[in-house]
XYZ file of C-alpha atoms in Angstrom:
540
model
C 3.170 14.535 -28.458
C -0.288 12.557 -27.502
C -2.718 14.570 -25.612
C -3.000 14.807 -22.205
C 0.863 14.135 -21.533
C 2.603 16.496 -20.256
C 5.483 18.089 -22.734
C 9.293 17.125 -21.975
C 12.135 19.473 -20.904
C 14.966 19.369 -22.311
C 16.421 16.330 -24.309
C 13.828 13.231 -23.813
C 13.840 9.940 -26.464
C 10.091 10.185 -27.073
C 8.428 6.794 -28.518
C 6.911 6.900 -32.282
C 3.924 5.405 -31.998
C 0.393 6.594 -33.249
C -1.195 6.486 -30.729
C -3.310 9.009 -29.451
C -4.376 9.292 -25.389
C -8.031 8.336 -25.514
C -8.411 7.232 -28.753
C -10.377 4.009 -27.831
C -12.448 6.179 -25.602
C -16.215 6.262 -25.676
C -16.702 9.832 -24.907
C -20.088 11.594 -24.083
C -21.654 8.894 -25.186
C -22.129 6.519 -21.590
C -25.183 7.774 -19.671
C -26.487 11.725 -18.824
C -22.961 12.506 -17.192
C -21.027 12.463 -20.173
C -18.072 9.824 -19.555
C -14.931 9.760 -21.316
C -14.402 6.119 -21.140
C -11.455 3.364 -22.833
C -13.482 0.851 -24.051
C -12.742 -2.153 -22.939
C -11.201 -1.675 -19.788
C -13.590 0.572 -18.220
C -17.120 -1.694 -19.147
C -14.824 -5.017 -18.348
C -13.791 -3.343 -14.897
C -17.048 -1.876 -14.297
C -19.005 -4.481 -15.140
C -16.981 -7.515 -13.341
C -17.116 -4.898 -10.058
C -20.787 -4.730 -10.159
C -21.145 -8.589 -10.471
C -18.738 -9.278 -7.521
C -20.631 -6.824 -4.923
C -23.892 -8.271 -6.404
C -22.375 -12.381 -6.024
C -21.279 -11.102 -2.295
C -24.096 -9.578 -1.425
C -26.958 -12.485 -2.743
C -25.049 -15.352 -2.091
C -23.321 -14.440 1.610
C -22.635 -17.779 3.393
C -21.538 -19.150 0.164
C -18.808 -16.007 -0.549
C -17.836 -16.815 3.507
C -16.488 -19.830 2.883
C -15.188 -19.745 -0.406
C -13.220 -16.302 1.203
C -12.224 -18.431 4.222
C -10.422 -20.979 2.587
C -8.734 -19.037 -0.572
C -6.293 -16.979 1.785
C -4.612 -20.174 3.310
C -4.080 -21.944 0.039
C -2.776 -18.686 -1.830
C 0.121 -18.104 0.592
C 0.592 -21.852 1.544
C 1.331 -22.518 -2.115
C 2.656 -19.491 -3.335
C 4.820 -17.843 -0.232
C 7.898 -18.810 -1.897
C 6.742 -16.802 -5.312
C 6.131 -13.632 -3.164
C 9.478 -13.711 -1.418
C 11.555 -14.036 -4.431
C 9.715 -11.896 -6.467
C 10.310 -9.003 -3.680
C 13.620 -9.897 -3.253
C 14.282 -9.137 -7.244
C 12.408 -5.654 -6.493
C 14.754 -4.447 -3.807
C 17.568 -5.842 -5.464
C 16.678 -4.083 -8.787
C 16.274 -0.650 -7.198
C 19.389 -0.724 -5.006
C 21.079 -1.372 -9.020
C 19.067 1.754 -10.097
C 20.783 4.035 -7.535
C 24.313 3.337 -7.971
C 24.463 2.805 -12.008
C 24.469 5.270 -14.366
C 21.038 5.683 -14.955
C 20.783 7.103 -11.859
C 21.284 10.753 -13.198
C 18.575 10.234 -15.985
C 15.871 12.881 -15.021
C 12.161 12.233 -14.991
C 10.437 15.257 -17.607
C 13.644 15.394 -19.261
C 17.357 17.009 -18.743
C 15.519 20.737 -17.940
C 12.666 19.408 -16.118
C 11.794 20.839 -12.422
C 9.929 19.325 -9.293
C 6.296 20.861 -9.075
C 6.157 19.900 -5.444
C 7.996 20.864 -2.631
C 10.158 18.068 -0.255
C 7.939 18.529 1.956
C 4.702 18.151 -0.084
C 5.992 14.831 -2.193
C 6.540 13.192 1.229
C 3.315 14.027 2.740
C 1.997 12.969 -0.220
C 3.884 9.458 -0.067
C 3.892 8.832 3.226
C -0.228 9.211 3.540
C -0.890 7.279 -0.183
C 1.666 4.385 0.417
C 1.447 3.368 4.035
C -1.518 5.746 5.741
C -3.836 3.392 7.519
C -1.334 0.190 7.878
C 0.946 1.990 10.308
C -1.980 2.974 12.534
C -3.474 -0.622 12.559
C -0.306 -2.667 12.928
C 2.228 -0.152 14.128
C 1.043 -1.957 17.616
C -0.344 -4.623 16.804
C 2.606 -6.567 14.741
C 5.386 -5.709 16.930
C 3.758 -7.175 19.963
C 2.617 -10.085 18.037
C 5.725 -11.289 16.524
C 7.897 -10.719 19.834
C 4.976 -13.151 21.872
C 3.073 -15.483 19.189
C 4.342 -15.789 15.582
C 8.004 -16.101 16.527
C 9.938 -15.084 13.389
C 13.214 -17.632 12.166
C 11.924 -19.695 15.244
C 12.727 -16.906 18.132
C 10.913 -18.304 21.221
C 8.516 -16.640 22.988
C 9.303 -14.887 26.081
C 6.099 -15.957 27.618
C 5.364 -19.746 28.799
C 1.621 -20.688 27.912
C 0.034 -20.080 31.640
C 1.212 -16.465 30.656
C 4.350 -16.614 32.955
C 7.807 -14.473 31.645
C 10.450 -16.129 30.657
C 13.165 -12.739 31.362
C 16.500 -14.844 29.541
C 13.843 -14.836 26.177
C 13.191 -10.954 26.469
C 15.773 -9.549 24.484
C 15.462 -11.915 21.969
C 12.014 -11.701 21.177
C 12.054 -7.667 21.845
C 14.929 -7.443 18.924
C 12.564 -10.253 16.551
C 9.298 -8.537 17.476
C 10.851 -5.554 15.822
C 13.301 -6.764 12.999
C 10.202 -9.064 11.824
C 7.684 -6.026 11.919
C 10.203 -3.366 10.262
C 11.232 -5.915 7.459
C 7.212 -6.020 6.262
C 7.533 -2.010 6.316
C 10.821 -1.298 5.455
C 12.619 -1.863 1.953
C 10.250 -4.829 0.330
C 7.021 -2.272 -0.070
C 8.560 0.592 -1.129
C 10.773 -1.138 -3.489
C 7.532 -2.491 -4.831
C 6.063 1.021 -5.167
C 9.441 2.346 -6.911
C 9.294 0.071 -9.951
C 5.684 0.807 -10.344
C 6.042 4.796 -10.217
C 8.907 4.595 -12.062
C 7.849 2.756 -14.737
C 5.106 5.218 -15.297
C 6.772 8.630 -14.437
C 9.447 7.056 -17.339
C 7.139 5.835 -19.971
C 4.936 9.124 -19.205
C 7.188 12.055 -18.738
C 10.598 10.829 -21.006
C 8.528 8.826 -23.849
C 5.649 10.822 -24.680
C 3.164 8.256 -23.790
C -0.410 7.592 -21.989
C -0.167 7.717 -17.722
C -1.509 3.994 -17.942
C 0.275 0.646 -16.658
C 0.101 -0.453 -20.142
C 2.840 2.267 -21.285
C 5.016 0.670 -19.070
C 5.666 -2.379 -21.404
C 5.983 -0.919 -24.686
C 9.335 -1.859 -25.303
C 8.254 -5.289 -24.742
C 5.379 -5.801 -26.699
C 5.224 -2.656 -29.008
C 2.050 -1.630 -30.431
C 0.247 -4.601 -29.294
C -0.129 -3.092 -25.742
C -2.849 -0.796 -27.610
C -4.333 -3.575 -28.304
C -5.730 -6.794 -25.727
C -2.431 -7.116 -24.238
C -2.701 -3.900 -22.596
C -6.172 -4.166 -22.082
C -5.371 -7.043 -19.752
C -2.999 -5.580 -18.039
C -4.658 -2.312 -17.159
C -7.715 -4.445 -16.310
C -5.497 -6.384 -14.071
C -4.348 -2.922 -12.487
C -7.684 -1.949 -11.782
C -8.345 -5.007 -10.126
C -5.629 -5.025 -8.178
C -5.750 -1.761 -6.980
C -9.958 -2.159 -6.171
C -9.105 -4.991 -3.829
C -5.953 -3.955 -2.418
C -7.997 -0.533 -1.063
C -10.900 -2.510 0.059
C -8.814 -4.295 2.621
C -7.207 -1.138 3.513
C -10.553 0.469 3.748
C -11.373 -2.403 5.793
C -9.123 -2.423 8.562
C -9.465 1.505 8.732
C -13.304 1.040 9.311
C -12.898 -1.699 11.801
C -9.997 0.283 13.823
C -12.114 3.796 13.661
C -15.323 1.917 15.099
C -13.566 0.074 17.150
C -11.867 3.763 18.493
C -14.824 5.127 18.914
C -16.783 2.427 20.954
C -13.426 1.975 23.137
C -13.637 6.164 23.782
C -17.578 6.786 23.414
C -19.047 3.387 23.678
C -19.813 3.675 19.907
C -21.418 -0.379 19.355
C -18.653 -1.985 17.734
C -20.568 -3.740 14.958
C -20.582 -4.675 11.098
C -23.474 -2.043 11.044
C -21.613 0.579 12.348
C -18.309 -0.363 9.930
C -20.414 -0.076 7.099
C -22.163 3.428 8.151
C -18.421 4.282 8.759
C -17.290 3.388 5.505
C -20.333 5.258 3.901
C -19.896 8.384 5.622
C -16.103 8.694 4.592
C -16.611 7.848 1.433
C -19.344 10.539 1.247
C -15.929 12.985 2.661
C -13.511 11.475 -0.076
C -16.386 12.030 -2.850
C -15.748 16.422 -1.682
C -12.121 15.782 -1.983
C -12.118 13.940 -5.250
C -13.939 16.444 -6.895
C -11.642 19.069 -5.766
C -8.977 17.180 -7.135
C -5.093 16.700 -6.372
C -3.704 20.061 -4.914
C -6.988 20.805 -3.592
C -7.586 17.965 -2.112
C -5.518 15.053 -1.706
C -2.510 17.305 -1.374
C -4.162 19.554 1.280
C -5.390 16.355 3.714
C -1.923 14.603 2.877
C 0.251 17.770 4.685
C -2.542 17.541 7.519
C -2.222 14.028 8.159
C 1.442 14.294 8.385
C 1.600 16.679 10.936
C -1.236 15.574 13.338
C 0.627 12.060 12.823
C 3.785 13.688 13.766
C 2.391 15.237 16.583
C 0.783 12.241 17.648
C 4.436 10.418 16.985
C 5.835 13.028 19.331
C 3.425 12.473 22.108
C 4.090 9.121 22.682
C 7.674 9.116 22.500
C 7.534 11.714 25.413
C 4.832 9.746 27.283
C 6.312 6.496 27.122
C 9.932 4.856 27.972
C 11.858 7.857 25.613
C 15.352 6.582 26.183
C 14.160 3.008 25.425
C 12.657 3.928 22.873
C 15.276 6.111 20.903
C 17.356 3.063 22.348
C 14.804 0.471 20.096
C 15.323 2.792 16.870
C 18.806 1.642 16.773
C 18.444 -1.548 17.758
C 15.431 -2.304 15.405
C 17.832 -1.103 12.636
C 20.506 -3.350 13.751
C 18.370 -6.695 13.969
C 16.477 -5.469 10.811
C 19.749 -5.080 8.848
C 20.923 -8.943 10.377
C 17.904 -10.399 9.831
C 17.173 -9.151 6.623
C 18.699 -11.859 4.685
C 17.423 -14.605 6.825
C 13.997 -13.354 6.729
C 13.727 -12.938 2.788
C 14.892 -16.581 2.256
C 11.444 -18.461 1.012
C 13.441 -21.996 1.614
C 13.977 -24.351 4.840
C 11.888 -22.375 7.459
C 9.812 -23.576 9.707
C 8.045 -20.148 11.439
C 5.145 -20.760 8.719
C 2.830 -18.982 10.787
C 5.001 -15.930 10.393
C 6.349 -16.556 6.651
C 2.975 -17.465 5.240
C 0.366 -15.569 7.603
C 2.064 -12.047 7.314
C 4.795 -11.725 5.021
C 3.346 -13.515 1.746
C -0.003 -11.362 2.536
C 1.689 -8.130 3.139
C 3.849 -8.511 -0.255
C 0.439 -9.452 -2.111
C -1.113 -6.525 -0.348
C 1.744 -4.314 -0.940
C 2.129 -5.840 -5.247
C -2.056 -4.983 -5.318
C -1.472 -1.550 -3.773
C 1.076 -0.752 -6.521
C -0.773 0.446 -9.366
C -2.611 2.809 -7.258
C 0.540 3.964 -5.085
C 2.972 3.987 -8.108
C 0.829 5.984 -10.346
C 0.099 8.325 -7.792
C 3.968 8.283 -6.797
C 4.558 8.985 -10.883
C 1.883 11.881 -10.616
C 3.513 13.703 -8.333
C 7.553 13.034 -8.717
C 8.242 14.578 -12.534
C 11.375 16.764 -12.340
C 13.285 14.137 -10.016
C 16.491 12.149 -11.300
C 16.533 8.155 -11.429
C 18.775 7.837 -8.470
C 16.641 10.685 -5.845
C 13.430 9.060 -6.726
C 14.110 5.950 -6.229
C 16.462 6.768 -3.119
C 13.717 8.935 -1.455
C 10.861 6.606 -2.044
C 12.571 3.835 -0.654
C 14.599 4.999 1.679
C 13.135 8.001 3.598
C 9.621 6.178 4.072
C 11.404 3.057 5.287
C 13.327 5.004 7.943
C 9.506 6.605 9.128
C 8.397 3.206 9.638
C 10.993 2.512 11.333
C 11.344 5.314 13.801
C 6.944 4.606 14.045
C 7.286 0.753 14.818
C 10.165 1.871 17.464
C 8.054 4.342 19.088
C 4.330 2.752 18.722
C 5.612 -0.839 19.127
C 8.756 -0.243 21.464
C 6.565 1.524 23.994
C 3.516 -1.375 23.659
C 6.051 -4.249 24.067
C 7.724 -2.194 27.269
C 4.182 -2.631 28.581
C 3.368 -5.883 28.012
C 6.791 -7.093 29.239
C 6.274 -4.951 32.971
C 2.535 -4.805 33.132
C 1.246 -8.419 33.037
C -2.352 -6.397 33.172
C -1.842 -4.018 30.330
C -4.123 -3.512 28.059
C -2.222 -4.221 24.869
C -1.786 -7.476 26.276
C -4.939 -8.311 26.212
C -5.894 -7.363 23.300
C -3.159 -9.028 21.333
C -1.539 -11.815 22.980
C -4.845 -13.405 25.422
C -7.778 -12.112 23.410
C -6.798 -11.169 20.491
C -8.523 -8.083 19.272
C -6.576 -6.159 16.909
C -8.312 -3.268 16.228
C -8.018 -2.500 19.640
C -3.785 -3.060 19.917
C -3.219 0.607 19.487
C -6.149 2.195 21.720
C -4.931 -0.273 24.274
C -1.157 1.118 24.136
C -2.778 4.744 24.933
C -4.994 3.839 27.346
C -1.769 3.230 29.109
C -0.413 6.779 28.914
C -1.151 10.157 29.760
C -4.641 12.031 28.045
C -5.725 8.711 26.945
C -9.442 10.296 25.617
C -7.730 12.642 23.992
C -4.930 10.734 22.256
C -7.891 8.059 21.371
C -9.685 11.013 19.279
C -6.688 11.993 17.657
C -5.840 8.212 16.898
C -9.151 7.750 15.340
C -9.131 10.980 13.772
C -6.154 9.706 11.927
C -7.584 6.933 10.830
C -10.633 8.534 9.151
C -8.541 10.705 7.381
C -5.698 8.410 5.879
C -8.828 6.424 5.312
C -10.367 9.796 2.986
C -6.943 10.038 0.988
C -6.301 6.560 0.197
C -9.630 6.241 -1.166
C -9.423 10.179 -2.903
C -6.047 9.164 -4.416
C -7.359 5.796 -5.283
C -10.208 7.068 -7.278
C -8.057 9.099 -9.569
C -5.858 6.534 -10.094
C -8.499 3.827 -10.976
C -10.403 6.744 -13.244
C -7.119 7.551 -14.812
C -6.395 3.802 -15.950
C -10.148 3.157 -16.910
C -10.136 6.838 -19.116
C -7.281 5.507 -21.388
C -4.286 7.075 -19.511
C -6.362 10.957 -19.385
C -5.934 12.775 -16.351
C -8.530 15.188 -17.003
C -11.500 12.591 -17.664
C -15.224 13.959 -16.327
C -15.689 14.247 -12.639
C -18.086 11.570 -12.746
C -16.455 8.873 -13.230
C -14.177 9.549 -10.218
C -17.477 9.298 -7.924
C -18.215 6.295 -9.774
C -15.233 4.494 -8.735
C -15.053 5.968 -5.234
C -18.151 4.942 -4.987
C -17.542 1.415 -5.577
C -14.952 1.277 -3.763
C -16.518 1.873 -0.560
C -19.196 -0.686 -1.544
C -16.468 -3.332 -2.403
C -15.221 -3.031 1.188
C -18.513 -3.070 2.710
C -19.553 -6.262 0.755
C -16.088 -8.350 1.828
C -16.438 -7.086 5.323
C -20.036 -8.350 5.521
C -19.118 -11.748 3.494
C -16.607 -12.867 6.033
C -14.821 -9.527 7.289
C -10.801 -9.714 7.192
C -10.301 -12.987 6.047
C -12.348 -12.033 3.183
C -10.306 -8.982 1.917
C -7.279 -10.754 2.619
C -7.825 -13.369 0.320
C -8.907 -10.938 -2.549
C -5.807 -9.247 -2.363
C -3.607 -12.167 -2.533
C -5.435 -13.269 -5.547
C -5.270 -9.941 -7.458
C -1.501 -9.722 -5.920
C -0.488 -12.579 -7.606
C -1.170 -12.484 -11.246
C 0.270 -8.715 -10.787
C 3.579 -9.795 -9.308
C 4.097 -11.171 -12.852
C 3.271 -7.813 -14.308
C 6.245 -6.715 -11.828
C 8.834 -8.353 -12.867
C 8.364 -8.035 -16.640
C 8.287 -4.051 -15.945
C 11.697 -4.249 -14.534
C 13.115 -5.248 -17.853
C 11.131 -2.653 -19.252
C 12.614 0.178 -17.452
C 15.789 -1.161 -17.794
C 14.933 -1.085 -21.821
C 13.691 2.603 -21.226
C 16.728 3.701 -19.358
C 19.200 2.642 -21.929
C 17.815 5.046 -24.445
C 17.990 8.142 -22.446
C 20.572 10.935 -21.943
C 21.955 11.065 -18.539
């Protein structure tokens, strides 16, 4: 058994390889702090990281514009890629749960949990989807039921801003089938194959907790060699960007919070003090590491966003909304075919503005949420990891779109002066879409502060759970690798989001993500066939 994996219960098929975890390492020998580092990935990551925020930062109006125009292009030419390519995801763990593989255990036939029910799904509910839900659980539904107009739905508003009350129901049920099907089976599908991969290749076969391990019974001993550094470079890339832009829109929505509630100015200045002063937070929780601190802020998130949950379903039209949970199930579950076909549609705005970013955002975010998933899921079988990861988080997005989105579209349809209206549908203002919904509703102040509380907070575990992650890839697969290096990525990944918000804000992290998303998707589907290669071998 390699060091630094954990040992097998039980019968496990372990790989024979001689290997050893950190054997490429440089260790001690980087700098007074001691790093344990894999050499390449580590200087290649590092080193390409440093030259981006530097090329940003110099050369400003130049990064602007090249930002502007890559994010178009990307999904214009490659939305069809990103819908089939999530399509085979779903599709591949739906197979997982009902085949026989399904009983295979994760740690081996004795293996245990180590967490709780209730600690693995704080833990994947904050790391997969944390700030997302509180920036477009508003936001999105409200959109797509007025503007983007999913499979063609009109609009129940004429341009002048006048209702249209025979297109309500219509656009109510495609506001929230279009927003639930970005949230619902696609991402987490996406996140399965990823953590499963790893928790497989880690906990059954003995070997490093690095992307690469994932594709040994592909490529064999090469994937010690360039062909894994590639791909774990890739990772790191990949998961960089895909937290910048979540970083991104956290910062803009918590500023945007607090000048909304305390008059806070609402500029790139105070983003990028924002972003500094959480990432000085996440630095405290990284060093306390994953029980102490990721762990601990994960349960605490859950249940202030419960609460919060709670509140507005109480506040706001309750029987409508439990009345939307259903029915955004319903249109979600008819419109989920038609919305996954990438052929003969003609709502590009929605098809190639949202749902080829979100599967690029949700394909970049997959190293980081799937080996944090892995981390934390050993002692579960095939079939209830892959049920519960898909399945229970899709549900909570769906009961938080109902509630968040069903009560902001209730408002805009019977307040024509609401303020969700206009911030989403006649200025739109995004960041704004879910202060506006409260502002609406009882203890708006306080609601706002809890909102924005929120936000900081998700913000502080994505970027704590990201910086192990990142530090775990770059160390060679070690979990244990020298404190340092965790600030060191933490570090730059604050700096990475400040840089892209400065160079051309959102349309700037958007379009890194799609092109780190898309070389990965590739990545994606050749790890299917290596799980399936994995699964064969083990005892069930």
């Amino acid at each position: 058994m390699p060091e630094g994996v954990p040992t097998p219960d039980g019968d496990v098929n372990l790989i024979d390889t001689d290997y050893d975890i950190g054997q490429d390492n440089i260790d001690g020998q980087v700098g007074p702090f001691g790093f344990d580092i894999h050499n390449p990935v580590f200087l290649i990551s590092g080193l390409s990281v440093v030259a981006f925020v530097a090329y940003a930062l110099l050369f400003q109006e130049q990064a602007t514009n090249m930002f502007g125009a890559l994010r178009p292009w990307l999904t214009s030419t490659f939305d069809w890629f990103f819908l089939i390519s999530a399509n085979i995801f779903v599709i591949f763990c739906l197979f997982l749960i009902v085949s026989p593989w399904g009983s295979v255990r994760l740690g081996g036939t004795e293996a245990t949990p180590d967490y709780t029910y209730t600690g693995w799904f704080a833990m994947l509910f904050a790391a997969g989807m944390g700030i997302g839900l509180m920036f477009f659980g508003v936001l999105e539904p409200v959109y797509h039921m007025a503007i983007s107009s999913p499979l063609g739905v009109p609009s129940p508003f004429t341009e002048d801003g006048t209702l249209i009350p025979e297109n309500v129901d219509a656009s109510r049920s495609i506001g929230l089938a279009g927003t639930i099907f970005h949230w619902g089976l696609h991402p987490w599908a996406i996140y399965a194959v990823v953590a499963l991969a790893l928790a497989l290749f880690t906990y059954n076969k003995g070997l490093p907790l690095t992307i690469r391990s994932a594709f040994y019974p592909i490529f064999g001993d090469r994937v010690w060699g360039w062909t894994g550094h590639i791909i774990d470079t890739l990772a790191v890339f990949a998961t960089l960007f895909g937290l910048a832009t979540s970083l991104g829109f956290g910062a803009q929505q918590a500023v945007a919070g607090l000048e909304f509630v305390y008059g806070v100015p609402n500029t790139v200045t105070s983003q990028v003090v924002l972003i500094c002063a959480i990432t000085a937070v996440a630095l405290v929780s990284v060093l306390r590491g994953l029980d102490g601190g990721v762990k601990v802020l994960s349960e605490v998130n859950m249940v202030v966003a419960a609460l919060l949950l709670l509140f507005v379903l109480l506040a706001g039209p309750t029987l409508l909304i439990l009345t939307g949970f259903g029915e955004g199930l319903v249109a979600y579950a008819k419109d989920l075919i038609p919305l996954s076909n990438p052929f003969g549609r003609e709502d590009d705005s929605y098809r190639q503005g949202w749902t080829a970013f979100y599967w690029a955002w949700w394909i970049s975010w997959s190293p980081f949420v799937g080996m944090f998933i892995a981390r934390v899921s050993r002692g579960r079988t095939v079939r209830e990891f892959v049920t519960c990861v898909i399945l229970i988080p899709s549900l909570v997005c769906v009961l938080w779109m109902a509630v968040f989105g069903g009560t902001a579209i209730e408002q805009v349809l019977t307040n024509s002066a609401s303020q969700v209206k206009a911030y989403v549908i006649d200025s739109y203002s995004p960041e704004l879409s879910l202060f506006g919904m409260l502002a609406d509703l009882p203890l708006a102040s306080i609601t706002s502060t809890i909102a924005i509380v929120l936000v900081i907070v998700f913000f502080v575990t994505s970027s704590d759970s990201g910086s192990l992650v990142i530090d775990t890839i770059t160390a060679g697969g070690k979990i244990d690798a020298p404190a340092p290096q965790r600030v060191f990525w933490c570090v730059f990944e604050g700096l990475v989001a400040i840089v892209l918000l400065i160079g051309g804000g959102l349309s700037s992290l958007q379009a890194m993500v799609i092109s780190t998303g898309l070389p990965f998707t590739l990545v994606l589907l050749l790890m299917c066939w290596a799980i399936l290669k994995g699964l064969m071998s083990e005892k069930r």
